[in-house]
Amino acid sequence: MLAHLRAPIASLARRHTRTMASLPPLPDATASDKAALRNMSDTLIEMLGGDSLMPTSSDTPSTSASPTVTPATTSSGVPLINVPPAQDPLLHYFTSMLMKDGKRQRAQRITSRTLLYLHAYTRAPPLPILRKAIQIASPAVRIASSKVGAKVISRPIPLTEKQRTFYAISWIRKAAQKRPVGRSVEERLAKELIAVIDGTSSVIKNRNDIHKLATVNRGNAGKRV
Amino acid sequence: MYIQKLKVRPKKNPPVNLCAPELASLLACWAASGDHGSTKECMSTSQALYDCMRTVPYKGKQHRPTINYHLARLGKNLKS
């Protein structure tokens, strides 16, 4: 890769990896993200000899009825390109965790029906509710236990965003399975997600127990095993 | 001076501590306030830890120190 592109792209990649957010941030991006994107687009403009990155209006004739979308621009007036993912990453991960024996369509149906049940129970958009419930249920650390001589020492270790979502969805699924028999998977999951937000779920107790253990063992945090 | 088997006991690799200061501050906040859900007092501290974990590069498995390999290789060059 060209040397003067490497730094801004590397900084962009650092900012945008390991996140479960649904879309890359555009208007309300942090100052450092904007600076990195601006840096990269300015570098590209230099390389291309000052040409615009987007096609000019003379190439694509637009009808008067079609709405014109003004893309976000950098300070130098260059439009930013933002390519969103095909599917919401959190929903994709949720479906993957429900999937068994590679049956993705079945898992996808369960996810869709769970969102439908959420909407039916709350009369609100279901995706923010799912996101909020998983945020509440996620632990921030995990406890790694190891033996030093005869003693077992427990160390708190921070988790990445994907690891946190894994634990949250795993606990929600197990708690939902324990609900009264006779209802469908989707209904149990939806009720469990609402219970997490209400604060009545056992998932919250799981998370608090881990956090309390971490607080008790916070002296072991940086120790060599 | 001739040492038949020239070797040392090298130091072990230091432990991989990602985001150590943010983790320490969050654990201290939990201990002080009891806000284990990170909703009120510890909200900003927990967000700082999450942002750090999102951006810091993971080091991976560290190679053991190779000092003994080099000593074995260069031991024959020692002036006696």
Tab-separated table of C-alpha atoms in Angstrom:
chain	number	residue	atom	x	y	z
A	1	MET	CA	0.000	0.000	0.000
A	2	LEU	CA	1.279	3.530	-0.695
A	3	ALA	CA	3.160	4.990	2.222
A	4	HIS	CA	1.178	8.207	2.641
A	5	LEU	CA	-2.161	6.334	2.545
A	6	ARG	CA	-1.119	3.792	5.121
A	7	ALA	CA	-1.277	6.058	8.178
A	8	PRO	CA	-4.810	7.495	7.692
A	9	ILE	CA	-6.234	4.121	6.605
A	10	ALA	CA	-4.566	2.384	9.531
A	11	SER	CA	-6.042	4.946	11.914
A	12	LEU	CA	-9.482	4.456	10.309
A	13	ALA	CA	-9.201	0.684	10.551
A	14	ARG	CA	-8.201	0.992	14.190
A	15	ARG	CA	-11.290	3.100	14.888
A	16	HIS	CA	-13.767	0.934	12.993
A	17	THR	CA	-12.754	-2.637	13.892
A	18	ARG	CA	-14.210	-4.766	16.675
A	19	THR	CA	-17.522	-2.905	16.966
A	20	MET	CA	-21.082	-4.238	16.839
A	21	ALA	CA	-22.639	-0.873	15.900
A	22	SER	CA	-25.105	-1.167	13.030
A	23	LEU	CA	-23.816	1.588	10.757
A	24	PRO	CA	-20.493	3.394	10.495
A	25	PRO	CA	-20.941	6.779	12.219
A	26	LEU	CA	-21.285	9.675	9.814
A	27	PRO	CA	-22.830	12.954	11.009
A	28	ASP	CA	-22.250	12.442	14.728
A	29	ALA	CA	-18.822	10.859	14.382
A	30	THR	CA	-16.155	11.704	16.947
A	31	ALA	CA	-13.640	14.415	16.114
A	32	SER	CA	-10.844	11.880	15.648
A	33	ASP	CA	-12.948	9.740	13.227
A	34	LYS	CA	-13.793	12.825	11.167
A	35	ALA	CA	-10.156	13.900	11.154
A	36	ALA	CA	-9.059	10.427	10.017
A	37	LEU	CA	-11.677	10.326	7.230
A	38	ARG	CA	-10.812	13.861	6.123
A	39	ASN	CA	-7.119	13.001	6.136
A	40	MET	CA	-7.750	9.929	3.977
A	41	SER	CA	-10.011	11.674	1.480
A	42	ASP	CA	-7.602	14.604	1.152
A	43	THR	CA	-4.755	12.165	0.505
A	44	LEU	CA	-6.823	10.387	-2.152
A	45	ILE	CA	-7.689	13.729	-3.764
A	46	GLU	CA	-4.002	14.637	-3.965
A	47	MET	CA	-3.227	11.308	-5.600
A	48	LEU	CA	-6.041	11.596	-8.141
A	49	GLY	CA	-4.862	15.079	-9.119
A	50	GLY	CA	-7.685	17.103	-7.586
A	51	ASP	CA	-10.618	15.215	-9.214
A	52	SER	CA	-13.816	14.747	-7.256
A	53	LEU	CA	-14.455	11.274	-5.797
A	54	MET	CA	-18.189	11.301	-6.616
A	55	PRO	CA	-19.556	11.309	-10.232
A	56	THR	CA	-20.420	14.787	-11.514
A	57	SER	CA	-24.011	15.776	-12.267
A	58	SER	CA	-23.346	15.858	-16.040
A	59	ASP	CA	-22.668	12.058	-16.064
A	60	THR	CA	-25.888	11.044	-14.288
A	61	PRO	CA	-28.903	13.030	-15.460
A	62	SER	CA	-31.441	13.230	-12.629
A	63	THR	CA	-35.162	13.847	-13.057
A	64	SER	CA	-36.829	16.735	-11.317
A	65	ALA	CA	-39.050	14.349	-9.300
A	66	SER	CA	-36.180	12.382	-7.696
A	67	PRO	CA	-35.053	13.675	-4.301
A	68	THR	CA	-31.483	14.968	-4.216
A	69	VAL	CA	-29.438	13.706	-1.297
A	70	THR	CA	-26.587	16.002	-0.354
A	71	PRO	CA	-23.737	13.797	0.929
A	72	ALA	CA	-21.719	14.862	3.961
A	73	THR	CA	-18.546	16.713	2.996
A	74	THR	CA	-15.176	17.400	4.560
A	75	SER	CA	-14.009	20.920	5.297
A	76	SER	CA	-12.305	21.056	1.869
A	77	GLY	CA	-15.671	20.332	0.203
A	78	VAL	CA	-14.915	16.688	-0.749
A	79	PRO	CA	-17.873	14.297	-0.241
A	80	LEU	CA	-17.322	11.387	2.150
A	81	ILE	CA	-18.136	7.857	0.988
A	82	ASN	CA	-19.770	5.590	3.540
A	83	VAL	CA	-20.713	2.025	2.619
A	84	PRO	CA	-23.029	0.453	5.213
A	85	PRO	CA	-22.954	-3.327	5.853
A	86	ALA	CA	-25.536	-5.604	4.186
A	87	GLN	CA	-27.186	-6.597	7.469
A	88	ASP	CA	-27.157	-5.175	10.961
A	89	PRO	CA	-24.107	-6.829	12.600
A	90	LEU	CA	-25.850	-7.271	15.937
A	91	LEU	CA	-28.838	-9.060	14.352
A	92	HIS	CA	-26.476	-11.250	12.330
A	93	TYR	CA	-24.609	-12.226	15.499
A	94	PHE	CA	-27.872	-12.801	17.391
A	95	THR	CA	-29.017	-15.137	14.586
A	96	SER	CA	-25.664	-16.946	14.584
A	97	MET	CA	-25.991	-17.622	18.289
A	98	LEU	CA	-29.480	-19.078	17.841
A	99	MET	CA	-28.357	-21.206	14.881
A	100	LYS	CA	-27.907	-24.964	15.291
A	101	ASP	CA	-26.463	-27.480	12.769
A	102	GLY	CA	-25.987	-24.669	10.264
A	103	LYS	CA	-29.736	-23.967	9.913
A	104	ARG	CA	-29.514	-20.225	9.412
A	105	GLN	CA	-32.953	-19.764	7.835
A	106	ARG	CA	-34.631	-21.245	10.897
A	107	ALA	CA	-32.567	-19.031	13.197
A	108	GLN	CA	-33.366	-15.996	11.022
A	109	ARG	CA	-37.080	-16.796	11.335
A	110	ILE	CA	-36.735	-16.960	15.126
A	111	THR	CA	-34.962	-13.572	15.170
A	112	SER	CA	-37.599	-11.947	12.968
A	113	ARG	CA	-40.444	-13.325	15.081
A	114	THR	CA	-38.706	-12.218	18.280
A	115	LEU	CA	-38.562	-8.660	16.917
A	116	LEU	CA	-42.242	-8.962	15.943
A	117	TYR	CA	-43.181	-10.110	19.455
A	118	LEU	CA	-41.130	-7.247	20.952
A	119	HIS	CA	-43.048	-4.775	18.834
A	120	ALA	CA	-46.344	-6.438	19.745
A	121	TYR	CA	-45.614	-6.286	23.487
A	122	THR	CA	-44.230	-2.747	23.560
A	123	ARG	CA	-45.727	-0.980	20.490
A	124	ALA	CA	-42.274	0.524	19.928
A	125	PRO	CA	-39.490	-0.075	17.367
A	126	PRO	CA	-38.010	-3.469	18.385
A	127	LEU	CA	-34.363	-3.086	17.343
A	128	PRO	CA	-33.477	-0.351	19.879
A	129	ILE	CA	-35.108	-2.470	22.598
A	130	LEU	CA	-32.968	-5.484	21.621
A	131	ARG	CA	-29.846	-3.324	21.539
A	132	LYS	CA	-30.610	-1.761	24.926
A	133	ALA	CA	-31.322	-5.143	26.538
A	134	ILE	CA	-28.036	-6.590	25.272
A	135	GLN	CA	-26.181	-3.485	26.489
A	136	ILE	CA	-27.691	-3.849	29.956
A	137	ALA	CA	-26.947	-7.582	30.117
A	138	SER	CA	-23.302	-7.367	28.921
A	139	PRO	CA	-20.576	-7.728	31.527
A	140	ALA	CA	-17.526	-5.472	31.174
A	141	VAL	CA	-14.964	-7.997	32.456
A	142	ARG	CA	-14.480	-11.747	32.837
A	143	ILE	CA	-12.799	-13.558	35.732
A	144	ALA	CA	-9.838	-15.783	34.843
A	145	SER	CA	-8.875	-18.195	37.625
A	146	SER	CA	-5.462	-19.829	37.836
A	147	LYS	CA	-3.481	-21.732	40.445
A	148	VAL	CA	-0.384	-20.121	41.902
A	149	GLY	CA	1.106	-22.863	44.079
A	150	ALA	CA	-1.836	-24.135	46.103
A	151	LYS	CA	-3.843	-20.911	45.964
A	152	VAL	CA	-6.434	-20.113	43.291
A	153	ILE	CA	-6.188	-16.454	42.236
A	154	SER	CA	-8.953	-14.795	40.205
A	155	ARG	CA	-8.041	-11.965	37.848
A	156	PRO	CA	-10.485	-9.579	36.165
A	157	ILE	CA	-9.773	-9.209	32.436
A	158	PRO	CA	-11.560	-6.639	30.215
A	159	LEU	CA	-13.737	-7.918	27.365
A	160	THR	CA	-14.017	-6.720	23.771
A	161	GLU	CA	-17.406	-5.630	22.397
A	162	LYS	CA	-18.010	-8.957	20.654
A	163	GLN	CA	-17.129	-10.942	23.786
A	164	ARG	CA	-19.511	-8.802	25.819
A	165	THR	CA	-22.349	-9.375	23.348
A	166	PHE	CA	-21.594	-13.111	23.357
A	167	TYR	CA	-22.046	-13.375	27.128
A	168	ALA	CA	-25.165	-11.190	27.093
A	169	ILE	CA	-26.928	-13.171	24.338
A	170	SER	CA	-25.832	-16.489	25.850
A	171	TRP	CA	-27.307	-15.619	29.260
A	172	ILE	CA	-30.521	-14.227	27.755
A	173	ARG	CA	-31.012	-17.416	25.733
A	174	LYS	CA	-30.481	-19.696	28.750
A	175	ALA	CA	-32.771	-17.606	30.955
A	176	ALA	CA	-35.426	-17.617	28.233
A	177	GLN	CA	-35.255	-21.432	28.024
A	178	LYS	CA	-36.099	-21.665	31.733
A	179	ARG	CA	-39.366	-19.772	31.279
A	180	PRO	CA	-42.686	-21.695	31.551
A	181	VAL	CA	-43.087	-24.447	28.937
A	182	GLY	CA	-45.849	-24.254	26.333
A	183	ARG	CA	-44.792	-21.022	24.626
A	184	SER	CA	-42.596	-20.586	21.537
A	185	VAL	CA	-38.885	-19.737	21.532
A	186	GLU	CA	-39.599	-16.319	20.054
A	187	GLU	CA	-42.151	-15.401	22.712
A	188	ARG	CA	-39.869	-16.519	25.543
A	189	LEU	CA	-36.947	-14.542	24.101
A	190	ALA	CA	-39.068	-11.410	23.698
A	191	LYS	CA	-40.374	-11.657	27.268
A	192	GLU	CA	-36.833	-12.191	28.557
A	193	LEU	CA	-35.521	-9.132	26.688
A	194	ILE	CA	-38.299	-6.987	28.167
A	195	ALA	CA	-37.543	-8.398	31.628
A	196	VAL	CA	-33.870	-7.432	31.222
A	197	ILE	CA	-34.853	-3.827	30.543
A	198	ASP	CA	-37.348	-3.853	33.438
A	199	GLY	CA	-34.643	-5.193	35.750
A	200	THR	CA	-36.525	-8.347	36.783
A	201	SER	CA	-34.368	-10.851	34.870
A	202	SER	CA	-31.849	-13.279	36.359
A	203	VAL	CA	-29.384	-12.137	33.699
A	204	ILE	CA	-28.817	-8.932	35.650
A	205	LYS	CA	-27.914	-10.970	38.724
A	206	ASN	CA	-25.338	-12.901	36.610
A	207	ARG	CA	-23.748	-9.676	35.452
A	208	ASN	CA	-23.699	-8.121	38.918
A	209	ASP	CA	-22.119	-11.259	40.443
A	210	ILE	CA	-19.256	-11.111	37.958
A	211	HIS	CA	-18.759	-7.400	38.563
A	212	LYS	CA	-18.730	-7.925	42.349
A	213	LEU	CA	-16.148	-10.717	42.012
A	214	ALA	CA	-14.060	-8.369	39.854
A	215	THR	CA	-14.284	-5.632	42.485
A	216	VAL	CA	-13.221	-8.045	45.236
A	217	ASN	CA	-10.248	-9.279	43.171
A	218	ARG	CA	-9.250	-5.925	41.706
A	219	GLY	CA	-5.817	-6.249	43.299
A	220	ASN	CA	-5.009	-9.195	41.014
A	221	ALA	CA	-5.773	-7.271	37.836
A	222	GLY	CA	-2.241	-6.847	36.422
A	223	LYS	CA	-0.616	-9.841	38.103
A	224	ARG	CA	1.610	-12.288	36.296
A	225	VAL	CA	-0.024	-15.734	36.372
B	1	MET	CA	37.555	-19.297	30.080
B	2	TYR	CA	35.522	-22.136	28.681
B	3	ILE	CA	31.932	-22.770	29.748
B	4	GLN	CA	30.656	-26.032	28.282
B	5	LYS	CA	26.974	-25.111	28.371
B	6	LEU	CA	26.519	-21.339	28.419
B	7	LYS	CA	22.960	-20.490	29.375
B	8	VAL	CA	20.968	-18.180	31.644
B	9	ARG	CA	17.513	-18.293	33.260
B	10	PRO	CA	15.800	-15.524	31.267
B	11	LYS	CA	12.957	-13.367	32.586
B	12	LYS	CA	9.474	-14.526	31.595
B	13	ASN	CA	7.425	-12.329	29.282
B	14	PRO	CA	5.396	-9.619	31.032
B	15	PRO	CA	1.631	-10.313	31.200
B	16	VAL	CA	-0.578	-8.886	28.432
B	17	ASN	CA	-2.512	-6.083	30.179
B	18	LEU	CA	-4.826	-4.325	27.740
B	19	CYS	CA	-6.336	-1.042	28.949
B	20	ALA	CA	-4.895	-1.479	32.454
B	21	PRO	CA	-5.503	2.117	33.706
B	22	GLU	CA	-9.113	2.210	32.430
B	23	LEU	CA	-9.836	-1.169	34.010
B	24	ALA	CA	-8.331	-0.077	37.322
B	25	SER	CA	-10.389	3.125	37.374
B	26	LEU	CA	-13.613	1.235	36.557
B	27	LEU	CA	-13.025	-1.362	39.299
B	28	ALA	CA	-12.288	1.461	41.761
B	29	CYS	CA	-15.517	3.216	40.712
B	30	TRP	CA	-17.526	0.008	41.249
B	31	ALA	CA	-15.962	-0.451	44.672
B	32	ALA	CA	-16.651	3.154	45.683
B	33	SER	CA	-20.209	3.530	44.390
B	34	GLY	CA	-21.618	0.015	44.054
B	35	ASP	CA	-23.009	0.967	40.620
B	36	HIS	CA	-22.339	-2.441	39.024
B	37	GLY	CA	-24.697	-1.721	36.146
B	38	SER	CA	-22.560	1.302	35.120
B	39	THR	CA	-25.654	3.461	34.682
B	40	LYS	CA	-25.068	6.447	36.978
B	41	GLU	CA	-21.683	7.139	38.544
B	42	CYS	CA	-19.604	4.682	36.518
B	43	MET	CA	-21.172	5.393	33.105
B	44	SER	CA	-18.319	7.526	31.702
B	45	THR	CA	-15.625	5.279	33.221
B	46	SER	CA	-17.128	2.152	31.650
B	47	GLN	CA	-17.521	3.916	28.284
B	48	ALA	CA	-13.824	4.858	28.438
B	49	LEU	CA	-12.909	1.184	28.966
B	50	TYR	CA	-15.165	0.082	26.086
B	51	ASP	CA	-13.617	2.700	23.755
B	52	CYS	CA	-10.135	1.595	24.774
B	53	MET	CA	-10.920	-2.107	24.134
B	54	ARG	CA	-12.398	-1.175	20.761
B	55	THR	CA	-9.220	0.513	19.528
B	56	VAL	CA	-6.194	-0.998	21.267
B	57	PRO	CA	-4.358	-3.652	19.173
B	58	TYR	CA	-4.159	-7.147	20.625
B	59	LYS	CA	-0.609	-8.336	21.206
B	60	GLY	CA	-1.153	-12.076	20.764
B	61	LYS	CA	1.163	-14.826	21.977
B	62	GLN	CA	4.582	-13.467	22.879
B	63	HIS	CA	7.673	-15.411	21.834
B	64	ARG	CA	9.870	-16.705	24.654
B	65	PRO	CA	13.247	-14.895	25.021
B	66	THR	CA	15.870	-16.426	22.690
B	67	ILE	CA	18.930	-15.402	24.685
B	68	ASN	CA	20.044	-18.999	25.273
B	69	TYR	CA	20.044	-19.779	21.560
B	70	HIS	CA	22.383	-16.862	20.938
B	71	LEU	CA	24.622	-17.740	23.887
B	72	ALA	CA	24.963	-21.314	22.651
B	73	ARG	CA	25.783	-20.034	19.193
B	74	LEU	CA	28.305	-17.396	20.304
B	75	GLY	CA	29.752	-19.228	23.346
B	76	LYS	CA	32.586	-20.652	21.258
B	77	ASN	CA	33.720	-17.113	20.395
B	78	LEU	CA	34.575	-16.306	24.019
B	79	LYS	CA	38.223	-15.424	24.581
B	80	SER	CA	39.714	-17.977	26.993
